[in-house]
CSV table of C-alpha atoms in Angstrom, one decimal:
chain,number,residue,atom,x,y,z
A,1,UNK,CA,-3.9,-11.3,-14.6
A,2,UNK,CA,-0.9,-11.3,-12.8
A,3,UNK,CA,1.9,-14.4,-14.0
A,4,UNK,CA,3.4,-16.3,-11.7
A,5,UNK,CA,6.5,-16.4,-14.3
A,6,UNK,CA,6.1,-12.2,-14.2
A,7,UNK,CA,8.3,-10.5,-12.0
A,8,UNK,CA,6.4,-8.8,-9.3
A,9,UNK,CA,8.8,-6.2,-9.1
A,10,UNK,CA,8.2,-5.5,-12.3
A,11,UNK,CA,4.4,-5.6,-12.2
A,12,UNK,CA,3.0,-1.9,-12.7
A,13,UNK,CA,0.6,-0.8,-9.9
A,14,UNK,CA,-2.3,-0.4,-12.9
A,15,UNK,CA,-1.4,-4.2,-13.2
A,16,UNK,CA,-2.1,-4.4,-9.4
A,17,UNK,CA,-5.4,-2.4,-9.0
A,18,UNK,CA,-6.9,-4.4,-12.3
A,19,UNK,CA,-6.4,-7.8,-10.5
A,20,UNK,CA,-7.0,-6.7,-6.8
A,21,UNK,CA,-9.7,-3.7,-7.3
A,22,UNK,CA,-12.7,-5.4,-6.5
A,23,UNK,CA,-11.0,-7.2,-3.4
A,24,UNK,CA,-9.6,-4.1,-2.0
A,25,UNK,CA,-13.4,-2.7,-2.7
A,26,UNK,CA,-15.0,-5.3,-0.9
A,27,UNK,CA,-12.7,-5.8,1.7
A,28,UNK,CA,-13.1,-2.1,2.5
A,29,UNK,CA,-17.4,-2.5,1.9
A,30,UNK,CA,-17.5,-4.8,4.6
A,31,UNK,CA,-15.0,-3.0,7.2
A,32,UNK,CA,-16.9,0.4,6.7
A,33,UNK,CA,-20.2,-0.3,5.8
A,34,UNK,CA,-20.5,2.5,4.1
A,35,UNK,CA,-20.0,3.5,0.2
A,36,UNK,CA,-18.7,6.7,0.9
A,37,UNK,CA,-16.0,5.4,3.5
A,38,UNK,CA,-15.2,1.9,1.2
A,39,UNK,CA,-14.3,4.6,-1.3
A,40,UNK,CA,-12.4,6.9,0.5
A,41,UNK,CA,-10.5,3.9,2.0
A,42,UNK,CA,-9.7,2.2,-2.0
A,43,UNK,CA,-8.0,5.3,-3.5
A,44,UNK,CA,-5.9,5.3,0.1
A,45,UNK,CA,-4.9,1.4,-0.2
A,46,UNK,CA,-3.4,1.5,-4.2
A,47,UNK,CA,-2.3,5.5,-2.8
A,48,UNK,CA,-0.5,3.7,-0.2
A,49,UNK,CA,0.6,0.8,-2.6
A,50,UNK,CA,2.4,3.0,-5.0
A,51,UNK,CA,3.7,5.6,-2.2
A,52,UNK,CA,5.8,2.4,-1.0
A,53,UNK,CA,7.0,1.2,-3.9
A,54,UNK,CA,6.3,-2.3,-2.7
A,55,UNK,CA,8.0,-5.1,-3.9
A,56,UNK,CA,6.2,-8.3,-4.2
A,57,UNK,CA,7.5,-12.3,-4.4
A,58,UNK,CA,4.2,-13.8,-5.6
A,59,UNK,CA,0.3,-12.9,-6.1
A,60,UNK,CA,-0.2,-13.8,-2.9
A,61,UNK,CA,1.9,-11.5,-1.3
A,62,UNK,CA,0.7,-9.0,-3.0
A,63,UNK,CA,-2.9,-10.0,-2.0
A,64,UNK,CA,-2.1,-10.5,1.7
A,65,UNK,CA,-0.2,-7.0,1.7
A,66,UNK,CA,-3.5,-5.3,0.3
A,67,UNK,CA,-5.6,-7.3,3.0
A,68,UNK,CA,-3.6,-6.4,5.9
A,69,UNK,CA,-3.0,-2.6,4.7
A,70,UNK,CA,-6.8,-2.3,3.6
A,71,UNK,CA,-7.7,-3.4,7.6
A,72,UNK,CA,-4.9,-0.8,9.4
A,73,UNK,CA,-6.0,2.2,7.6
A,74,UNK,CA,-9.5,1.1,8.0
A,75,UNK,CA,-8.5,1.6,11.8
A,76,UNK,CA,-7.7,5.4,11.2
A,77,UNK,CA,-11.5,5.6,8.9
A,78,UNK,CA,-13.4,3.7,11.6
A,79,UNK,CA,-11.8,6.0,14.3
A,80,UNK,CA,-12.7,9.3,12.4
A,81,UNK,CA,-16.3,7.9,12.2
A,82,UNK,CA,-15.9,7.4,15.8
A,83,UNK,CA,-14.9,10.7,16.1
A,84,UNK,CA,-18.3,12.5,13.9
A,85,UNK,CA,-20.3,10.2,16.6
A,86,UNK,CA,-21.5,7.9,13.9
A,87,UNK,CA,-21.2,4.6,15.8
A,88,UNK,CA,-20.4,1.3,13.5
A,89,UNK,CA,-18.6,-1.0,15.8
A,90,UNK,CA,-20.7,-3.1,17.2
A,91,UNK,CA,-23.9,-1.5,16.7
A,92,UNK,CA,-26.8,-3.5,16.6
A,93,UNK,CA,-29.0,-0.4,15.4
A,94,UNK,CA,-26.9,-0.5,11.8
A,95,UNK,CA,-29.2,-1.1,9.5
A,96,UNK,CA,-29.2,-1.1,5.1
A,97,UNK,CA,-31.8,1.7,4.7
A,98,UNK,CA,-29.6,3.9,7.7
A,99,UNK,CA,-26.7,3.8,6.0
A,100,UNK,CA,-26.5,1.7,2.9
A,101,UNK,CA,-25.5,4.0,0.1
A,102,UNK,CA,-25.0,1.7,-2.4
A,103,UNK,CA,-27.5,1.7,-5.0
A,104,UNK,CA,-26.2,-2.2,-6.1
A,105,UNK,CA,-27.1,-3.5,-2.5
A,106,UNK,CA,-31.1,-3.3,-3.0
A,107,UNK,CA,-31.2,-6.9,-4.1
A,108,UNK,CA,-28.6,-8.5,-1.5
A,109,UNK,CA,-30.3,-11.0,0.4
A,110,UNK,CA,-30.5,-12.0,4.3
A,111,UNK,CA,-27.2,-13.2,4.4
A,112,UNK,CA,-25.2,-9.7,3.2
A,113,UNK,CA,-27.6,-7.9,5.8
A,114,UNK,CA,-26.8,-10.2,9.0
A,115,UNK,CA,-23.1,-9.9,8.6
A,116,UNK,CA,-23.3,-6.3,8.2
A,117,UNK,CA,-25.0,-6.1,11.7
A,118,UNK,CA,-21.7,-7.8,12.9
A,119,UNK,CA,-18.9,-6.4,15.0
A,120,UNK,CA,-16.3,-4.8,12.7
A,121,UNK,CA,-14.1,-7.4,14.0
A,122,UNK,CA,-16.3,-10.7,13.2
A,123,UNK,CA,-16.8,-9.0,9.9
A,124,UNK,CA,-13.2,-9.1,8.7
A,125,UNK,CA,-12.6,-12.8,9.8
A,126,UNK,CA,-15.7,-13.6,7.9
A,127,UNK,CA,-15.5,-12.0,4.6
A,128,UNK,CA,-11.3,-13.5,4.7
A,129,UNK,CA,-13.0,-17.3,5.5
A,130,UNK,CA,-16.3,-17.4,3.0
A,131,UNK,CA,-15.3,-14.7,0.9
A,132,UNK,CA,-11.6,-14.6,0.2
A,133,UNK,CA,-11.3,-18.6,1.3
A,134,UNK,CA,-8.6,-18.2,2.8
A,135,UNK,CA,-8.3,-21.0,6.1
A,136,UNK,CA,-7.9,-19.8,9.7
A,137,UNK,CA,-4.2,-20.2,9.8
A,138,UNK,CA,-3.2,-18.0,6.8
A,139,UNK,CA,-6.2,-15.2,8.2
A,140,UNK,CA,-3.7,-15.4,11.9
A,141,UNK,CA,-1.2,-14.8,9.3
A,142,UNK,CA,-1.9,-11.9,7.6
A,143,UNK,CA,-4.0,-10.5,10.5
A,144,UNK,CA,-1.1,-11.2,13.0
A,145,UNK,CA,-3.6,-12.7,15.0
A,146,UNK,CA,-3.3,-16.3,16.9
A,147,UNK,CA,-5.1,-19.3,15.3
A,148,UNK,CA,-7.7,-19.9,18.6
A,149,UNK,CA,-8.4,-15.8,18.0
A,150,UNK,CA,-9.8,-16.1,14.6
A,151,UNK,CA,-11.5,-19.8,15.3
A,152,UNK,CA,-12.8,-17.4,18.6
A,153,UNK,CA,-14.1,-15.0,16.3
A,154,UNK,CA,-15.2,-17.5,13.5
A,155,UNK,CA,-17.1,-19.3,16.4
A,156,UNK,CA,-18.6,-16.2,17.9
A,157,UNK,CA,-19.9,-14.4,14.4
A,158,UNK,CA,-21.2,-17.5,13.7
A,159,UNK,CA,-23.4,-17.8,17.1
A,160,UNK,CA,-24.5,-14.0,16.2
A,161,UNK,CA,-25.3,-15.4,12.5
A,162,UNK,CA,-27.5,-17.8,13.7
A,163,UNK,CA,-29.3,-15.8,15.9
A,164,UNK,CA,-30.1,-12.9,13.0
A,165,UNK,CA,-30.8,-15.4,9.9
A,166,UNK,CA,-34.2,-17.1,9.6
A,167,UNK,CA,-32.5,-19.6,7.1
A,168,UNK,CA,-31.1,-22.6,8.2
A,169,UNK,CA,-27.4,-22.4,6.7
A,170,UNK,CA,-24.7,-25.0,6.4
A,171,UNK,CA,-21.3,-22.6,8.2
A,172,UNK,CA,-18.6,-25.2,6.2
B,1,UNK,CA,-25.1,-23.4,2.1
B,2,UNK,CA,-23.9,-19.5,4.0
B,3,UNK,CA,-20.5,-19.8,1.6
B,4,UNK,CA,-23.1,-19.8,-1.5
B,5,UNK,CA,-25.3,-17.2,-0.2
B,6,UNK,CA,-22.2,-14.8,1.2
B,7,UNK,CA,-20.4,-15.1,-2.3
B,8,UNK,CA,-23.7,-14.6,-4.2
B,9,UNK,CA,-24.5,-11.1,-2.1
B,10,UNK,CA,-21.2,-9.7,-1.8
B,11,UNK,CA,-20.3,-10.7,-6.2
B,12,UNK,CA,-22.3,-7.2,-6.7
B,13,UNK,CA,-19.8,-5.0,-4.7
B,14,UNK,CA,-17.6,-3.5,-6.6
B,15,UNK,CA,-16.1,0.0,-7.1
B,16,UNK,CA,-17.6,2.4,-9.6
B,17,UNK,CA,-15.4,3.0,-12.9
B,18,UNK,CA,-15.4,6.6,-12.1
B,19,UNK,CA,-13.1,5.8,-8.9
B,20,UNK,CA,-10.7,3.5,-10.2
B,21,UNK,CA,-10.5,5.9,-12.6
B,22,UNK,CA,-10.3,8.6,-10.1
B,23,UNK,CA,-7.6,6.2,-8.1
B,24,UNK,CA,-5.6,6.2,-11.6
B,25,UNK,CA,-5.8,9.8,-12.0
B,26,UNK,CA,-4.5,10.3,-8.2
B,27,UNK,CA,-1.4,7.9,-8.5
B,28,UNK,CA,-0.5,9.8,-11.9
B,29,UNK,CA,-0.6,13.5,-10.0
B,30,UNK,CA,1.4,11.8,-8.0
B,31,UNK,CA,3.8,10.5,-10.2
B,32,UNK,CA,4.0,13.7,-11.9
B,33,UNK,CA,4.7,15.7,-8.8
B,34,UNK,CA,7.4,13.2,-8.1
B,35,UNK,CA,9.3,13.9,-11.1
B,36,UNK,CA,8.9,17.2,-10.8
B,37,UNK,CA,10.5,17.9,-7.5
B,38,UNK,CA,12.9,14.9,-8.7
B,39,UNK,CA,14.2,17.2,-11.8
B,40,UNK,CA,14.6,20.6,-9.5
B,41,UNK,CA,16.6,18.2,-7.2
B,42,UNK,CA,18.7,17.0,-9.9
B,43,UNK,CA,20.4,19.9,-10.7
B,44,UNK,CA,21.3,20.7,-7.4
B,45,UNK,CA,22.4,17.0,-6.6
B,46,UNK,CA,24.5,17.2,-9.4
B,47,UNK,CA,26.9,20.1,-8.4
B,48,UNK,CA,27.0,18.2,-5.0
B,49,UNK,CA,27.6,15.3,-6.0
B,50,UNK,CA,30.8,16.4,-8.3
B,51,UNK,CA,32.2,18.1,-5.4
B,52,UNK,CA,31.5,15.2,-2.7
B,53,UNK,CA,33.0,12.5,-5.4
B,54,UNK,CA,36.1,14.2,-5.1
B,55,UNK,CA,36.2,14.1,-1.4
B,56,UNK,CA,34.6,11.0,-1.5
B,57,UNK,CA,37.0,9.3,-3.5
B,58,UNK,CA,39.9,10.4,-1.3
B,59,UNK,CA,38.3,9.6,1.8
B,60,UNK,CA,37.1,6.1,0.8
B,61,UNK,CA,39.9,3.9,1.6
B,62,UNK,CA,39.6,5.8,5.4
B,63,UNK,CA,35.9,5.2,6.0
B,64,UNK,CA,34.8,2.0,8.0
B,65,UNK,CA,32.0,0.2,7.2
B,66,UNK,CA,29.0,1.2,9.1
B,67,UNK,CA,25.4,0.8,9.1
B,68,UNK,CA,22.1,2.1,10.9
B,69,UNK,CA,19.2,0.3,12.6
B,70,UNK,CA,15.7,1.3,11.4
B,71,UNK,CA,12.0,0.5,11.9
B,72,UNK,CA,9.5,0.6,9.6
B,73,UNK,CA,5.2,0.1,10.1
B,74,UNK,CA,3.8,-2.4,7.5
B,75,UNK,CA,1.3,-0.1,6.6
B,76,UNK,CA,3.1,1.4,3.5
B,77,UNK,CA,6.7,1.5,4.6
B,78,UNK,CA,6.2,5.6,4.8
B,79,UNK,CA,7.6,6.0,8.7
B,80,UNK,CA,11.0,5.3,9.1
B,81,UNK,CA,12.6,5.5,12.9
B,82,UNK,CA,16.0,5.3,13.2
B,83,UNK,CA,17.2,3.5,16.7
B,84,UNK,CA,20.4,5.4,17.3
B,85,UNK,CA,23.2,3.8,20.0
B,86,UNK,CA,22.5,4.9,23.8
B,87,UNK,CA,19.0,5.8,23.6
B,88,UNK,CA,15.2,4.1,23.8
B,89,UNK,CA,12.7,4.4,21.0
B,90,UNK,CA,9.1,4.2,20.6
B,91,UNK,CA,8.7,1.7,17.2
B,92,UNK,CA,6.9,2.7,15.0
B,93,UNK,CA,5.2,-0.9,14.9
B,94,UNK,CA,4.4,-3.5,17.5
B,95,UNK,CA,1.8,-1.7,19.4
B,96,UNK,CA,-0.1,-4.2,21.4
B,97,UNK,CA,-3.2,-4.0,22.6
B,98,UNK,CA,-6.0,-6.7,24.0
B,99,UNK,CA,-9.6,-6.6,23.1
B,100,UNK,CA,-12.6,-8.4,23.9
B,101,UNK,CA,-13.2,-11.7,25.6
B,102,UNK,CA,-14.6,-14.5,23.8
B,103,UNK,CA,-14.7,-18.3,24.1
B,104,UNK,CA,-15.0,-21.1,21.5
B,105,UNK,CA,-15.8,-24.7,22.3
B,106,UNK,CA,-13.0,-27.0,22.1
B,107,UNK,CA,-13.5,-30.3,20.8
B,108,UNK,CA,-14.9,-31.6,24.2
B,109,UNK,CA,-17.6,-28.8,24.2
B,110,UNK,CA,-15.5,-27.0,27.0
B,111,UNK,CA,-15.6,-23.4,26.6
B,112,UNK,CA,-12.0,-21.6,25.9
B,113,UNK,CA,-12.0,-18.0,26.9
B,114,UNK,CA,-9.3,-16.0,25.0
B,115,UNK,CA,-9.1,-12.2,24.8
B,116,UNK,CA,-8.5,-10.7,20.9
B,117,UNK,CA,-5.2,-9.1,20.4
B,118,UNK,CA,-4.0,-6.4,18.3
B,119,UNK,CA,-0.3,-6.2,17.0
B,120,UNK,CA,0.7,-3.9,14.8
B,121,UNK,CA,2.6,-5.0,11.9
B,122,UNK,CA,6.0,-4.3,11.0
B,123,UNK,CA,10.0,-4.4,11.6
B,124,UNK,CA,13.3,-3.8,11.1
B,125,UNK,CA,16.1,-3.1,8.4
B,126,UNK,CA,19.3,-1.8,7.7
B,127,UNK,CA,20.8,1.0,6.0
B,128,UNK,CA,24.3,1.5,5.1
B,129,UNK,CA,26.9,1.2,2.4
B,130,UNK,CA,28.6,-1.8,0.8
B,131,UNK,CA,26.3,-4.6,2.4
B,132,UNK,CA,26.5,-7.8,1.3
B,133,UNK,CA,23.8,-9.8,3.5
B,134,UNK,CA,22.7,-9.3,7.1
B,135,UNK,CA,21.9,-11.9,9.6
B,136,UNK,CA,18.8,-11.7,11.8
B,137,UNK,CA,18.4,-13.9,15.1
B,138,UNK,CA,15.7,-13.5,17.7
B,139,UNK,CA,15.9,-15.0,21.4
B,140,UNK,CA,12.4,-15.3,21.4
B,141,UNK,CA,10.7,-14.3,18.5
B,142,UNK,CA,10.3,-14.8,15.0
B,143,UNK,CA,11.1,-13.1,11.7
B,144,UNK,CA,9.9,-13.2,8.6
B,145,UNK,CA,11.4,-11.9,5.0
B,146,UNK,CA,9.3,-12.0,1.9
B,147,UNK,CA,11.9,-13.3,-0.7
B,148,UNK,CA,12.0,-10.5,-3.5
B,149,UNK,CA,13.3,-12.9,-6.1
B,150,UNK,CA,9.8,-15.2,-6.3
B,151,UNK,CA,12.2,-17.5,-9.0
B,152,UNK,CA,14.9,-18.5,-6.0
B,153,UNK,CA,12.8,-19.0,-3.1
B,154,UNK,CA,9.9,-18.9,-1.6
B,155,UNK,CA,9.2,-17.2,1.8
B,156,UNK,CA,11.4,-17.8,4.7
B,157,UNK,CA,10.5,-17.5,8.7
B,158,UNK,CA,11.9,-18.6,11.8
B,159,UNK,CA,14.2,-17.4,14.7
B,160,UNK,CA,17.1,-16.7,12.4
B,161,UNK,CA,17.0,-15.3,9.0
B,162,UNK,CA,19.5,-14.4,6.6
B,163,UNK,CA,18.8,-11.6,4.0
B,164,UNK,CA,21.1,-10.7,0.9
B,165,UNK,CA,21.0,-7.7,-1.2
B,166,UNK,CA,19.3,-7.4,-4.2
B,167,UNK,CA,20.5,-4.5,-6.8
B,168,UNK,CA,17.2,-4.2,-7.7
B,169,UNK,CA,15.5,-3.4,-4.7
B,170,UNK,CA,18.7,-1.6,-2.6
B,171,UNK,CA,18.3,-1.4,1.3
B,172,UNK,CA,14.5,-3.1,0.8
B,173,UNK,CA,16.7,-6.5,0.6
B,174,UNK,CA,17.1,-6.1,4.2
B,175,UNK,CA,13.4,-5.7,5.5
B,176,UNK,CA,12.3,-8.4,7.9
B,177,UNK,CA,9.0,-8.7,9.8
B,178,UNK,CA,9.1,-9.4,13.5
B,179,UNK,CA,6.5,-11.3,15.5
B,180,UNK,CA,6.5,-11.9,19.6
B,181,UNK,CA,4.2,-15.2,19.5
B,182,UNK,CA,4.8,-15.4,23.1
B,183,UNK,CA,3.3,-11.9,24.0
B,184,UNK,CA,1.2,-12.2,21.5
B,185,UNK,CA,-0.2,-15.3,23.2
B,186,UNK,CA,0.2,-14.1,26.5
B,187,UNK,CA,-2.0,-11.3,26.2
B,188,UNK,CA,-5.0,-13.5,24.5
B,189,UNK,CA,-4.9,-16.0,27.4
B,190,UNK,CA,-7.4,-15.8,30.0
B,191,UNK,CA,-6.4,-13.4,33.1
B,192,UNK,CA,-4.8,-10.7,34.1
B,193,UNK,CA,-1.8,-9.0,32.0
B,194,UNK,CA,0.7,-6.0,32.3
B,195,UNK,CA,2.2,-5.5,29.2
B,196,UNK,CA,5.4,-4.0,30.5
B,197,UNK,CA,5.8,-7.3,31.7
B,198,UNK,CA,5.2,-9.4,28.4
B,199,UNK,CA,9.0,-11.0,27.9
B,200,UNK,CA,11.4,-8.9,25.9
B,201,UNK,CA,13.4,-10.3,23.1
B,202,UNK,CA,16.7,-9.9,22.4
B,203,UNK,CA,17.5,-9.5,18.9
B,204,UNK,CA,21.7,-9.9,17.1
B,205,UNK,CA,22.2,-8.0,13.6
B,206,UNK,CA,24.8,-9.2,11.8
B,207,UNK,CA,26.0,-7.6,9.0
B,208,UNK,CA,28.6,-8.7,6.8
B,209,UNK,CA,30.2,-5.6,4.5
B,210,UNK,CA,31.1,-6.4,0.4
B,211,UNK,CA,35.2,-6.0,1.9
B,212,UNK,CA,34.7,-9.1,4.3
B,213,UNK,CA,34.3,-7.2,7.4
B,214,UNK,CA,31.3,-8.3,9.7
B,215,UNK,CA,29.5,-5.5,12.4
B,216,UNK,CA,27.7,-6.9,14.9
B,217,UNK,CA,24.6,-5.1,17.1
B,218,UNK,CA,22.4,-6.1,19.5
B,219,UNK,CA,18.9,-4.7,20.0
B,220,UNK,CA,16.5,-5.5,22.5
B,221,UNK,CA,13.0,-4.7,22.0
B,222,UNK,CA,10.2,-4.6,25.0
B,223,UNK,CA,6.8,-3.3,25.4
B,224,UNK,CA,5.9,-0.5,27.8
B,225,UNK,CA,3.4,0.0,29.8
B,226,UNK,CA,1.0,1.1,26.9
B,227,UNK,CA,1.8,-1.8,25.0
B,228,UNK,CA,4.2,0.4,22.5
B,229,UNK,CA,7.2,-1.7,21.3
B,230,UNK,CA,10.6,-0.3,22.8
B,231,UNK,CA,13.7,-0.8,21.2
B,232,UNK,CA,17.3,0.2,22.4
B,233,UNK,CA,20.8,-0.7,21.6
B,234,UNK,CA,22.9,-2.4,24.0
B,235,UNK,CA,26.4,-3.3,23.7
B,236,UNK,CA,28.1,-6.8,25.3
């Protein structure tokens, strides 16, 4: 655990990948989908983090800089994809058994599998709001984005949500 | 309760040992490579550096203070461009780009059609010797710094900011993010847009020098036609 009393200068990038690996992970998971990519895209993030030598004021800095650099070079991994033809954005074919690798993700339930079938884009807003709690106004923030864009997207992955789950759910 | 179930499902991902291990393993070749190159260097810096101090020493009290503009992507800080005095440059951040039409019902049920927007994160610093504290102020935009020294203060944003050097983290002190809100919510209205028409900002660097002396440039920075964020020197 990272102090607030600690200087994050200070703070050793082991320090950083113990408290932020599984974020990073399953930021990445639900960007690419895919194990191999999620993987591929982790090592690149704390690469990246000690590369920079970035300096950090507070835990959340650090997080929001891990966030917003885990979802640009997720760009360059979802554009490569593009590239070997292996469509993800958008695609309403994706399915776990296609390309699920993760040996872990046999006993997710309805919920995992719906958002997965969501755009690339509603996927990020959603795992930030319900995973990472963070509120609409800091997910502008760190995504650069306008508040009514995220609400947008909030809105819209939740209309796509409804449509997919059998279950009724409660979106607070 | 979707929160519940999202939390529940996604608890299970997590990375394997063997790649944060692997991750580890990667940052220390790293490291190691680092010093490696850094001791060859060494040597050599160290002949040039006896001979420059001597020059160096004599020439100091003729030099005037000076300082370069530079721009830096938030994705790692690894691409530096310099913007250089009578010429236009592509930034390496700023990029923006509009995506897909959506809507969302406002509190009346009526739907509001807005069009995503991409903007690539980043911005501007300076490099230079003997710099005490530089002064940021945007027409129209707004900037943010990330306050190295979390025990002083937290955070600061706005249309002005003033950034002092820190020891500790050298010309880093003087990083500051910038953000064009009113592009950036230009090209997510509904309608039409050209992006070399989004408004350009205009952008005054102050920098004031250890000695007392202040240097004073201003930048304006505009999008092209692509959306790429332009930025060029121009002198009043």
């Amino acid at each position: 655990m990272i102090t607030q009393n600690a200087k994050m200068a200070d703070i050793s990038i082991e320090s950083i990948m113990q408290q932020y690996s599984d974020m990073v992970y399953r930021l990445a998971y639900a960007r690419t989908r895919n194990k191999a990519d999620a993987e591929d895209l982790f090592q690149e993030v704390f690469l990246k983090c000690h590369k920079a030598n970035q300096q950090f004021s507070s835990e959340e800095h650090c997080k929001a800089w891990l966030i917003r650099v885990t979802v640009n070079l997720s760009k360059n991994h979802l554009a490569s994809a593009w590239q070997k033809r292996i469509v993800l954005k958008g695609d309403p074919s994706w399915n776990s058994t296609k390309y699920s690798t993760s040996p872990s993700e046999n006993d997710k339930g309805e919920v995992f599998y719906a958002v997965m079938k969501l755009p690339e884009k509603y996927r990020i807003v959603i795992h930030l709001y319900y995973y990472e709690d963070y509120s609409v106004s800091e997910i502008a923030n760190i995504l650069n984005r306008k508040d009514s864009t995220v609400k947008t997207q909030l809105f819209r992955a939740r209309e796509l949500l409804k449509q997919n789950l059998k279950g009724e759910y409660d979106y607070v | 309760m979707f929160r519940k179930e999202y939390k529940k499902d996604f608890n299970s991902v997590t990375p394997d040992i063997n790649l944060v291990e692997k991750t580890k393993q990667r940052i220390n070749n790293n490291t190691a490579k680092k010093h490696s190159e850094i001791q060859k260097r060494f040597v050599a810096a160290a002949v040039a550096i006896c001979f420059l101090i001597g020059v160096g020493f004599m020439a100091s009290n003729l030099i005037k203070p000076a300082f370069a503009l530079v721009a830096f992507a938030d994705d790692g800080g690894g691409q530096l461009v310099n913007i250089e005095e009578n010429t236009q440059v592509i930034l390496p951040f700023g990029k923006i780009s509009r995506g897909e039409r959506d809507f969302y019902p406002d509190e009346t049920g009526k739907k509001v059609y807005t069009y995503d927007v991409g903007f690539d994160s980043g911005g501007i610093s300076v490099k230079g010797k003997n710099i005490s504290s530089v002064k940021y102020t945007s027409e129209i935009g707004e900037f943010r710094f990330l306050h190295p020294i979390p025990q002083r203060q937290i955070d600061a944003e706005g249309k002005e900011i003033l950034t002092t050097y820190y020891e500790e983290l050298g010309n880093k002190s003087f990083d500051v993010n910038w953000i064009p809100w009113d592009a950036i919510n230009i090209v997510s209205e509904d309608g039409s847009v050209d992006f070399a028409d989004l408004p350009s900002d205009n952008v005054t660097i102050e920098v004031f020098f250890k000695n007392g002396e202040i240097m004073i440039k201003h930048l304006k920075l505009s999008f092209n036609n692509d959306g790429n964020l332009i930025a060029k020197i121009i002198t009043k």
